[in-house]
PDB file of C-alpha atoms in Angstrom:
ATOM      1  CA  MET J  23     -45.698 106.564 255.785  1.00 49.00           C
ATOM      2  CA  LEU J  24     -43.956 103.185 255.915  1.00 54.00           C
ATOM      3  CA  GLU J  25     -45.836  99.982 256.430  1.00 55.00           C
ATOM      4  CA  GLN J  26     -45.555  98.445 259.908  1.00 69.00           C
ATOM      5  CA  SER J  27     -45.675  94.741 259.001  1.00 90.00           C
ATOM      6  CA  TYR J  28     -44.956  92.639 255.938  1.00 95.00           C
ATOM      7  CA  GLY J  29     -45.155  88.956 255.102  1.00 97.00           C
ATOM      8  CA  LEU J  30     -44.827  86.754 252.012  1.00 98.00           C
ATOM      9  CA  ASN J  31     -45.872  83.101 251.995  1.00 98.00           C
ATOM     10  CA  PHE J  32     -46.490  80.250 249.568  1.00 98.00           C
ATOM     11  CA  PHE J  33     -49.050  77.474 250.030  1.00 98.00           C
ATOM     12  CA  LEU J  34     -50.910  74.790 248.110  1.00 97.00           C
ATOM     13  CA  LYS J  35     -54.510  75.752 247.377  1.00 94.00           C
ATOM     14  CA  SER J  36     -57.053  73.016 248.040  1.00 88.00           C
ATOM     15  CA  PRO J  37     -58.910  72.288 244.776  1.00 81.00           C
ATOM     16  CA  LYS J  38     -62.671  71.968 244.486  1.00 78.00           C
ATOM     17  CA  ASN J  39     -62.095  68.544 242.978  1.00 74.00           C
ATOM     18  CA  LYS J  40     -60.362  66.651 245.785  1.00 72.00           C
ATOM     19  CA  LYS J  41     -59.350  63.890 243.362  1.00 72.00           C
ATOM     20  CA  GLN J  42     -56.866  66.158 241.596  1.00 74.00           C
ATOM     21  CA  ALA J  43     -53.328  65.002 242.364  1.00 84.00           C
ATOM     22  CA  LYS J  44     -51.657  68.380 241.884  1.00 92.00           C
ATOM     23  CA  ARG J  45     -52.616  71.653 243.524  1.00 94.00           C
ATOM     24  CA  LEU J  46     -51.977  75.230 242.497  1.00 96.00           C
ATOM     25  CA  ILE J  47     -49.248  77.045 244.417  1.00 98.00           C
ATOM     26  CA  TYR J  48     -50.502  80.379 245.728  1.00 98.00           C
ATOM     27  CA  ILE J  49     -48.585  83.390 246.975  1.00 98.00           C
ATOM     28  CA  ARG J  50     -50.021  85.350 249.894  1.00 98.00           C
ATOM     29  CA  ILE J  51     -48.717  88.820 250.734  1.00 98.00           C
ATOM     30  CA  SER J  52     -49.648  90.692 253.917  1.00 96.00           C
ATOM     31  CA  VAL J  53     -49.043  94.386 254.596  1.00 93.00           C
ATOM     32  CA  ASP J  54     -50.236  96.002 257.818  1.00 89.00           C
ATOM     33  CA  GLY J  55     -52.568  93.094 258.538  1.00 89.00           C
ATOM     34  CA  VAL J  56     -54.220  93.170 255.104  1.00 89.00           C
ATOM     35  CA  ALA J  57     -53.590  90.007 253.071  1.00 94.00           C
ATOM     36  CA  LYS J  58     -54.025  89.372 249.351  1.00 96.00           C
ATOM     37  CA  GLU J  59     -53.268  86.188 247.463  1.00 97.00           C
ATOM     38  CA  SER J  60     -52.894  85.023 243.880  1.00 97.00           C
ATOM     39  CA  SER J  61     -51.967  81.919 241.923  1.00 97.00           C
ATOM     40  CA  THR J  62     -48.362  81.505 240.796  1.00 97.00           C
ATOM     41  CA  LYS J  63     -49.753  79.371 237.944  1.00 96.00           C
ATOM     42  CA  ARG J  64     -47.513  76.520 239.094  1.00 97.00           C
ATOM     43  CA  LYS J  65     -48.853  73.167 240.352  1.00 96.00           C
ATOM     44  CA  TRP J  66     -47.354  70.660 242.766  1.00 96.00           C
ATOM     45  CA  VAL J  67     -48.270  67.482 244.633  1.00 95.00           C
ATOM     46  CA  PRO J  68     -48.908  67.739 248.418  1.00 94.00           C
ATOM     47  CA  GLY J  69     -46.742  64.689 249.134  1.00 94.00           C
ATOM     48  CA  ARG J  70     -43.651  66.519 247.872  1.00 96.00           C
ATOM     49  CA  TRP J  71     -44.328  69.849 249.571  1.00 98.00           C
ATOM     50  CA  SER J  72     -43.178  71.198 252.941  1.00 98.00           C
ATOM     51  CA  GLN J  73     -45.527  73.868 254.245  1.00 96.00           C
ATOM     52  CA  GLN J  74     -43.041  74.620 257.006  1.00 97.00           C
ATOM     53  CA  ASP J  75     -40.390  75.547 254.432  1.00 97.00           C
ATOM     54  CA  GLU J  76     -42.952  76.629 251.813  1.00 98.00           C
ATOM     55  CA  ARG J  77     -40.911  74.812 249.201  1.00 98.00           C
ATOM     56  CA  ALA J  78     -40.870  71.535 247.282  1.00 98.00           C
ATOM     57  CA  THR J  79     -39.059  68.662 248.988  1.00 97.00           C
ATOM     58  CA  GLY J  80     -36.428  66.354 247.567  1.00 95.00           C
ATOM     59  CA  LEU J  81     -33.516  66.784 245.199  1.00 95.00           C
ATOM     60  CA  LYS J  82     -35.161  65.905 241.908  1.00 97.00           C
ATOM     61  CA  GLU J  83     -34.727  68.318 239.029  1.00 97.00           C
ATOM     62  CA  ASP J  84     -38.388  69.396 238.987  1.00 97.00           C
ATOM     63  CA  ALA J  85     -38.251  70.213 242.722  1.00 97.00           C
ATOM     64  CA  ARG J  86     -35.069  72.257 242.295  1.00 98.00           C
ATOM     65  CA  GLU J  87     -36.591  74.133 239.359  1.00 98.00           C
ATOM     66  CA  LEU J  88     -39.747  74.948 241.310  1.00 98.00           C
ATOM     67  CA  ASN J  89     -37.801  76.119 244.357  1.00 98.00           C
ATOM     68  CA  PHE J  90     -35.617  78.306 242.155  1.00 98.00           C
ATOM     69  CA  PHE J  91     -38.776  79.862 240.693  1.00 98.00           C
ATOM     70  CA  LEU J  92     -40.233  80.533 244.167  1.00 98.00           C
ATOM     71  CA  ASP J  93     -36.923  81.968 245.416  1.00 98.00           C
ATOM     72  CA  SER J  94     -36.699  84.230 242.362  1.00 98.00           C
ATOM     73  CA  LEU J  95     -40.287  85.420 242.780  1.00 98.00           C
ATOM     74  CA  THR J  96     -39.642  86.193 246.451  1.00 98.00           C
ATOM     75  CA  THR J  97     -36.536  88.197 245.543  1.00 98.00           C
ATOM     76  CA  LYS J  98     -38.393  90.152 242.852  1.00 97.00           C
ATOM     77  CA  VAL J  99     -41.271  91.069 245.177  1.00 98.00           C
ATOM     78  CA  ASN J 100     -38.912  92.080 247.995  1.00 97.00           C
ATOM     79  CA  SER J 101     -36.813  94.177 245.604  1.00 97.00           C
ATOM     80  CA  PHE J 102     -39.905  95.916 244.242  1.00 95.00           C
ATOM     81  CA  ARG J 103     -41.146  96.616 247.773  1.00 95.00           C
ATOM     82  CA  THR J 104     -37.753  98.110 248.674  1.00 94.00           C
ATOM     83  CA  GLU J 105     -37.867 100.249 245.533  1.00 92.00           C
ATOM     84  CA  LEU J 106     -41.272 101.650 246.515  1.00 89.00           C
ATOM     85  CA  LEU J 107     -40.079 102.380 250.048  1.00 88.00           C
ATOM     86  CA  ASN J 108     -36.931 104.110 248.789  1.00 87.00           C
ATOM     87  CA  GLN J 109     -39.114 106.297 246.567  1.00 81.00           C
ATOM     88  CA  GLU J 110     -41.380 106.990 249.559  1.00 76.00           C
ATOM     89  CA  ARG J 111     -44.317 105.539 247.678  1.00 79.00           C
ATOM     90  CA  PRO J 112     -47.171 103.719 249.418  1.00 78.00           C
ATOM     91  CA  VAL J 113     -46.884  99.951 249.717  1.00 86.00           C
ATOM     92  CA  SER J 114     -49.921  97.702 250.028  1.00 86.00           C
ATOM     93  CA  ALA J 115     -50.674  94.015 249.582  1.00 91.00           C
ATOM     94  CA  VAL J 116     -52.724  94.945 246.500  1.00 88.00           C
ATOM     95  CA  ASP J 117     -49.738  96.784 244.980  1.00 90.00           C
ATOM     96  CA  LEU J 118     -47.434  93.811 245.473  1.00 95.00           C
ATOM     97  CA  ILE J 119     -49.909  91.227 244.192  1.00 96.00           C
ATOM     98  CA  ASP J 120     -50.584  93.448 241.169  1.00 94.00           C
ATOM     99  CA  TYR J 121     -46.820  93.521 240.582  1.00 95.00           C
ATOM    100  CA  VAL J 122     -46.706  89.716 240.693  1.00 96.00           C
ATOM    101  CA  ASN J 123     -49.463  89.608 238.067  1.00 95.00           C
ATOM    102  CA  GLY J 124     -47.937  92.332 235.899  1.00 94.00           C
ATOM    103  CA  LYS J 125     -50.786  94.743 236.628  1.00 91.00           C
ATOM    104  CA  TYR J 126     -49.107  97.273 238.921  1.00 88.00           C
ATOM    105  CA  LYS J 127     -49.718 100.930 238.139  1.00 83.00           C
ATOM    106  CA  LYS J 128     -47.683 103.627 239.812  1.00 81.00           C
ATOM    107  CA  ARG J 129     -49.700 105.694 242.244  1.00 80.00           C
ATOM    108  CA  ASN J 130     -48.900 109.384 242.046  1.00 86.00           C
ATOM    109  CA  LYS J 131     -47.551 111.352 244.942  1.00 91.00           C
ATOM    110  CA  VAL J 132     -49.278 114.579 246.000  1.00 95.00           C
ATOM    111  CA  LEU J 133     -47.539 117.046 243.687  1.00 96.00           C
ATOM    112  CA  GLU J 134     -47.491 114.564 240.809  1.00 94.00           C
ATOM    113  CA  GLU J 135     -51.257 114.188 241.000  1.00 96.00           C
ATOM    114  CA  PHE J 136     -51.670 117.969 241.350  1.00 97.00           C
ATOM    115  CA  GLN J 137     -49.531 118.514 238.237  1.00 97.00           C
ATOM    116  CA  GLU J 138     -51.495 115.902 236.291  1.00 96.00           C
ATOM    117  CA  HIS J 139     -54.730 117.685 237.248  1.00 97.00           C
ATOM    118  CA  ASN J 140     -53.355 121.076 236.227  1.00 97.00           C
ATOM    119  CA  GLU J 141     -52.224 119.753 232.848  1.00 97.00           C
ATOM    120  CA  GLU J 142     -55.755 118.473 232.262  1.00 97.00           C
ATOM    121  CA  VAL J 143     -57.136 121.912 233.171  1.00 96.00           C
ATOM    122  CA  ALA J 144     -54.631 123.568 230.793  1.00 96.00           C
ATOM    123  CA  ALA J 145     -55.875 121.374 227.945  1.00 96.00           C
ATOM    124  CA  LEU J 146     -59.466 122.359 228.740  1.00 96.00           C
ATOM    125  CA  VAL J 147     -58.501 126.047 228.820  1.00 95.00           C
ATOM    126  CA  LYS J 148     -57.327 125.705 225.215  1.00 93.00           C
ATOM    127  CA  ARG J 149     -60.724 124.230 224.336  1.00 92.00           C
ATOM    128  CA  GLY J 150     -62.468 127.140 226.017  1.00 93.00           C
ATOM    129  CA  ASP J 151     -64.010 124.962 228.750  1.00 94.00           C
ATOM    130  CA  TYR J 152     -62.100 126.727 231.541  1.00 92.00           C
ATOM    131  CA  SER J 153     -60.816 130.251 231.995  1.00 94.00           C
ATOM    132  CA  GLU J 154     -57.160 131.216 232.325  1.00 95.00           C
ATOM    133  CA  GLY J 155     -58.017 132.380 235.839  1.00 95.00           C
ATOM    134  CA  THR J 156     -59.010 128.859 236.862  1.00 95.00           C
ATOM    135  CA  LEU J 157     -55.682 127.458 235.665  1.00 96.00           C
ATOM    136  CA  GLU J 158     -53.799 130.261 237.388  1.00 96.00           C
ATOM    137  CA  ARG J 159     -55.649 129.547 240.646  1.00 96.00           C
ATOM    138  CA  TYR J 160     -54.750 125.849 240.605  1.00 97.00           C
ATOM    139  CA  THR J 161     -51.163 126.606 239.570  1.00 97.00           C
ATOM    140  CA  THR J 162     -50.798 128.918 242.561  1.00 97.00           C
ATOM    141  CA  ALA J 163     -52.485 126.372 244.834  1.00 97.00           C
ATOM    142  CA  ARG J 164     -49.999 123.681 243.771  1.00 98.00           C
ATOM    143  CA  SER J 165     -47.106 126.080 244.309  1.00 98.00           C
ATOM    144  CA  HIS J 166     -48.252 126.736 247.888  1.00 98.00           C
ATOM    145  CA  VAL J 167     -48.553 123.005 248.625  1.00 98.00           C
ATOM    146  CA  LYS J 168     -45.088 122.430 247.146  1.00 97.00           C
ATOM    147  CA  GLU J 169     -43.570 125.183 249.289  1.00 98.00           C
ATOM    148  CA  PHE J 170     -45.343 123.897 252.402  1.00 98.00           C
ATOM    149  CA  ILE J 171     -44.055 120.337 251.889  1.00 96.00           C
ATOM    150  CA  ARG J 172     -40.507 121.642 251.570  1.00 96.00           C
ATOM    151  CA  PHE J 173     -40.968 123.973 254.548  1.00 96.00           C
ATOM    152  CA  LYS J 174     -42.506 121.382 256.877  1.00 95.00           C
ATOM    153  CA  TYR J 175     -41.149 118.026 255.708  1.00 93.00           C
ATOM    154  CA  LYS J 176     -37.899 118.985 253.926  1.00 93.00           C
ATOM    155  CA  VAL J 177     -38.703 116.774 250.906  1.00 90.00           C
ATOM    156  CA  ASP J 178     -39.754 117.446 247.308  1.00 92.00           C
ATOM    157  CA  ASP J 179     -43.021 115.490 247.470  1.00 92.00           C
ATOM    158  CA  LEU J 180     -45.103 113.251 249.726  1.00 90.00           C
ATOM    159  CA  PRO J 181     -47.168 110.095 249.216  1.00 86.00           C
ATOM    160  CA  PHE J 182     -50.887 110.620 249.771  1.00 89.00           C
ATOM    161  CA  ALA J 183     -50.654 108.147 252.650  1.00 82.00           C
ATOM    162  CA  ALA J 184     -48.774 110.835 254.600  1.00 86.00           C
ATOM    163  CA  LEU J 185     -51.791 113.160 254.527  1.00 91.00           C
ATOM    164  CA  ASN J 186     -53.953 113.321 257.642  1.00 91.00           C
ATOM    165  CA  TYR J 187     -55.861 115.842 259.733  1.00 92.00           C
ATOM    166  CA  GLU J 188     -52.606 117.135 261.234  1.00 93.00           C
ATOM    167  CA  PHE J 189     -51.259 117.855 257.745  1.00 94.00           C
ATOM    168  CA  VAL J 190     -54.328 119.904 256.800  1.00 94.00           C
ATOM    169  CA  LYS J 191     -54.278 121.804 260.085  1.00 94.00           C
ATOM    170  CA  ASN J 192     -50.581 122.609 259.677  1.00 95.00           C
ATOM    171  CA  TYR J 193     -51.084 123.628 256.054  1.00 96.00           C
ATOM    172  CA  ASN J 194     -53.830 126.037 257.050  1.00 95.00           C
ATOM    173  CA  HIS J 195     -51.562 127.489 259.746  1.00 96.00           C
ATOM    174  CA  TYR J 196     -48.744 127.838 257.191  1.00 97.00           C
ATOM    175  CA  LEU J 197     -50.991 129.725 254.774  1.00 97.00           C
ATOM    176  CA  ARG J 198     -52.211 132.050 257.516  1.00 96.00           C
ATOM    177  CA  THR J 199     -48.769 132.787 258.997  1.00 97.00           C
ATOM    178  CA  VAL J 200     -45.884 132.155 256.600  1.00 97.00           C
ATOM    179  CA  ARG J 201     -47.874 133.083 253.472  1.00 96.00           C
ATOM    180  CA  ASN J 202     -49.844 135.757 255.350  1.00 96.00           C
ATOM    181  CA  CYS J 203     -53.125 134.766 253.674  1.00 96.00           C
ATOM    182  CA  SER J 204     -56.479 135.844 255.053  1.00 95.00           C
ATOM    183  CA  ASN J 205     -58.784 133.198 256.511  1.00 93.00           C
ATOM    184  CA  ASN J 206     -60.984 133.099 253.414  1.00 94.00           C
ATOM    185  CA  THR J 207     -58.032 132.988 251.008  1.00 95.00           C
ATOM    186  CA  SER J 208     -56.482 130.129 252.978  1.00 95.00           C
ATOM    187  CA  LEU J 209     -59.728 128.179 252.777  1.00 94.00           C
ATOM    188  CA  LYS J 210     -59.868 128.704 249.007  1.00 95.00           C
ATOM    189  CA  TYR J 211     -56.386 127.228 248.603  1.00 96.00           C
ATOM    190  CA  ILE J 212     -57.329 124.328 250.863  1.00 96.00           C
ATOM    191  CA  SER J 213     -60.476 123.783 248.793  1.00 95.00           C
ATOM    192  CA  ASN J 214     -58.361 123.674 245.609  1.00 96.00           C
ATOM    193  CA  PHE J 215     -56.074 121.131 247.247  1.00 97.00           C
ATOM    194  CA  LYS J 216     -59.010 119.080 248.507  1.00 95.00           C
ATOM    195  CA  LYS J 217     -60.127 118.540 244.915  1.00 96.00           C
ATOM    196  CA  ILE J 218     -56.793 116.829 244.238  1.00 96.00           C
ATOM    197  CA  VAL J 219     -57.163 114.705 247.363  1.00 96.00           C
ATOM    198  CA  LEU J 220     -60.656 113.613 246.303  1.00 95.00           C
ATOM    199  CA  ARG J 221     -59.201 112.638 242.911  1.00 94.00           C
ATOM    200  CA  ALA J 222     -56.759 110.427 244.770  1.00 92.00           C
ATOM    201  CA  VAL J 223     -59.612 108.852 246.749  1.00 91.00           C
ATOM    202  CA  ALA J 224     -61.561 108.215 243.536  1.00 92.00           C
ATOM    203  CA  LYS J 225     -58.473 106.588 241.979  1.00 86.00           C
ATOM    204  CA  ASP J 226     -57.944 104.382 245.054  1.00 80.00           C
ATOM    205  CA  ILE J 227     -54.593 105.995 245.803  1.00 83.00           C
ATOM    206  CA  ILE J 228     -55.820 106.546 249.360  1.00 83.00           C
ATOM    207  CA  PRO J 229     -58.871 104.988 251.053  1.00 81.00           C
ATOM    208  CA  LYS J 230     -60.400 108.105 252.628  1.00 86.00           C
ATOM    209  CA  ASP J 231     -60.415 111.897 252.643  1.00 90.00           C
ATOM    210  CA  PRO J 232     -57.947 113.265 255.250  1.00 88.00           C
ATOM    211  CA  PHE J 233     -59.690 116.665 254.967  1.00 87.00           C
ATOM    212  CA  LYS J 234     -62.964 115.274 256.300  1.00 87.00           C
ATOM    213  CA  LEU J 235     -62.507 116.446 259.894  1.00 84.00           C
ATOM    214  CA  PHE J 236     -61.183 119.882 258.918  1.00 86.00           C
ATOM    215  CA  THR J 237     -63.924 122.453 259.544  1.00 80.00           C
ATOM    216  CA  GLY J 238     -62.615 125.838 258.456  1.00 70.00           C
ATOM    217  CA  LYS J 239     -65.268 128.520 257.965  1.00 68.00           C
ATOM    218  CA  ASN J 240     -65.351 131.632 255.828  1.00 63.00           C
ATOM    219  CA  VAL J 241     -65.382 134.931 257.671  1.00 54.00           C
ATOM    220  CA  ASN J 242     -67.632 137.778 256.498  1.00 57.00           C
ATOM    221  CA  ASN J 243     -65.830 141.096 256.564  1.00 49.00           C
ATOM    222  CA  ILE J 244     -68.103 143.950 257.566  1.00 42.00           C
TER     223      ILE J 244
END
């Protein structure tokens, strides 16, 4: 899921002490209407700043150096954003500001997070905390999700931002038809997958559970 809008701006932050001659230059990044800002750790005087151009004015060496810094920072942020989009990874204002501050952490895609979970389970199996059957169940569940993503979306993986109610509904239909699973078996695989999704919610990879509206029910065979 690509972001719909994007903006990057620089401005002088008004200090609490109005007597200060120089003001900190802030960067503000907006993605899909959500804005985040951070200090560039550079200071400048209002009288030599054009808010229309968002750059220092004049031809003095210090102005040229500052403008070069702001141009370079803009290029770096735009290049990083393009890199995320090319990798089909989610892009948010928080991600980009974290990148500016050197704090960005890659957010896993669906199968990456599933694999990370399964490796943790495998380590716990060796400790005797989980059974081999539990690991086998999650391994199979990941395999089904992987096959569904290739079947439906023709890609190797998806960002969590691509998950929604329609995805869950289609996955359930895929399990019931293409995989020929029973209703109860399908729900078990969906439950296994939901655990991975809730991990992503807890890690702030996505803001909410796309499975929330899905209301599959077990069927009692008589």
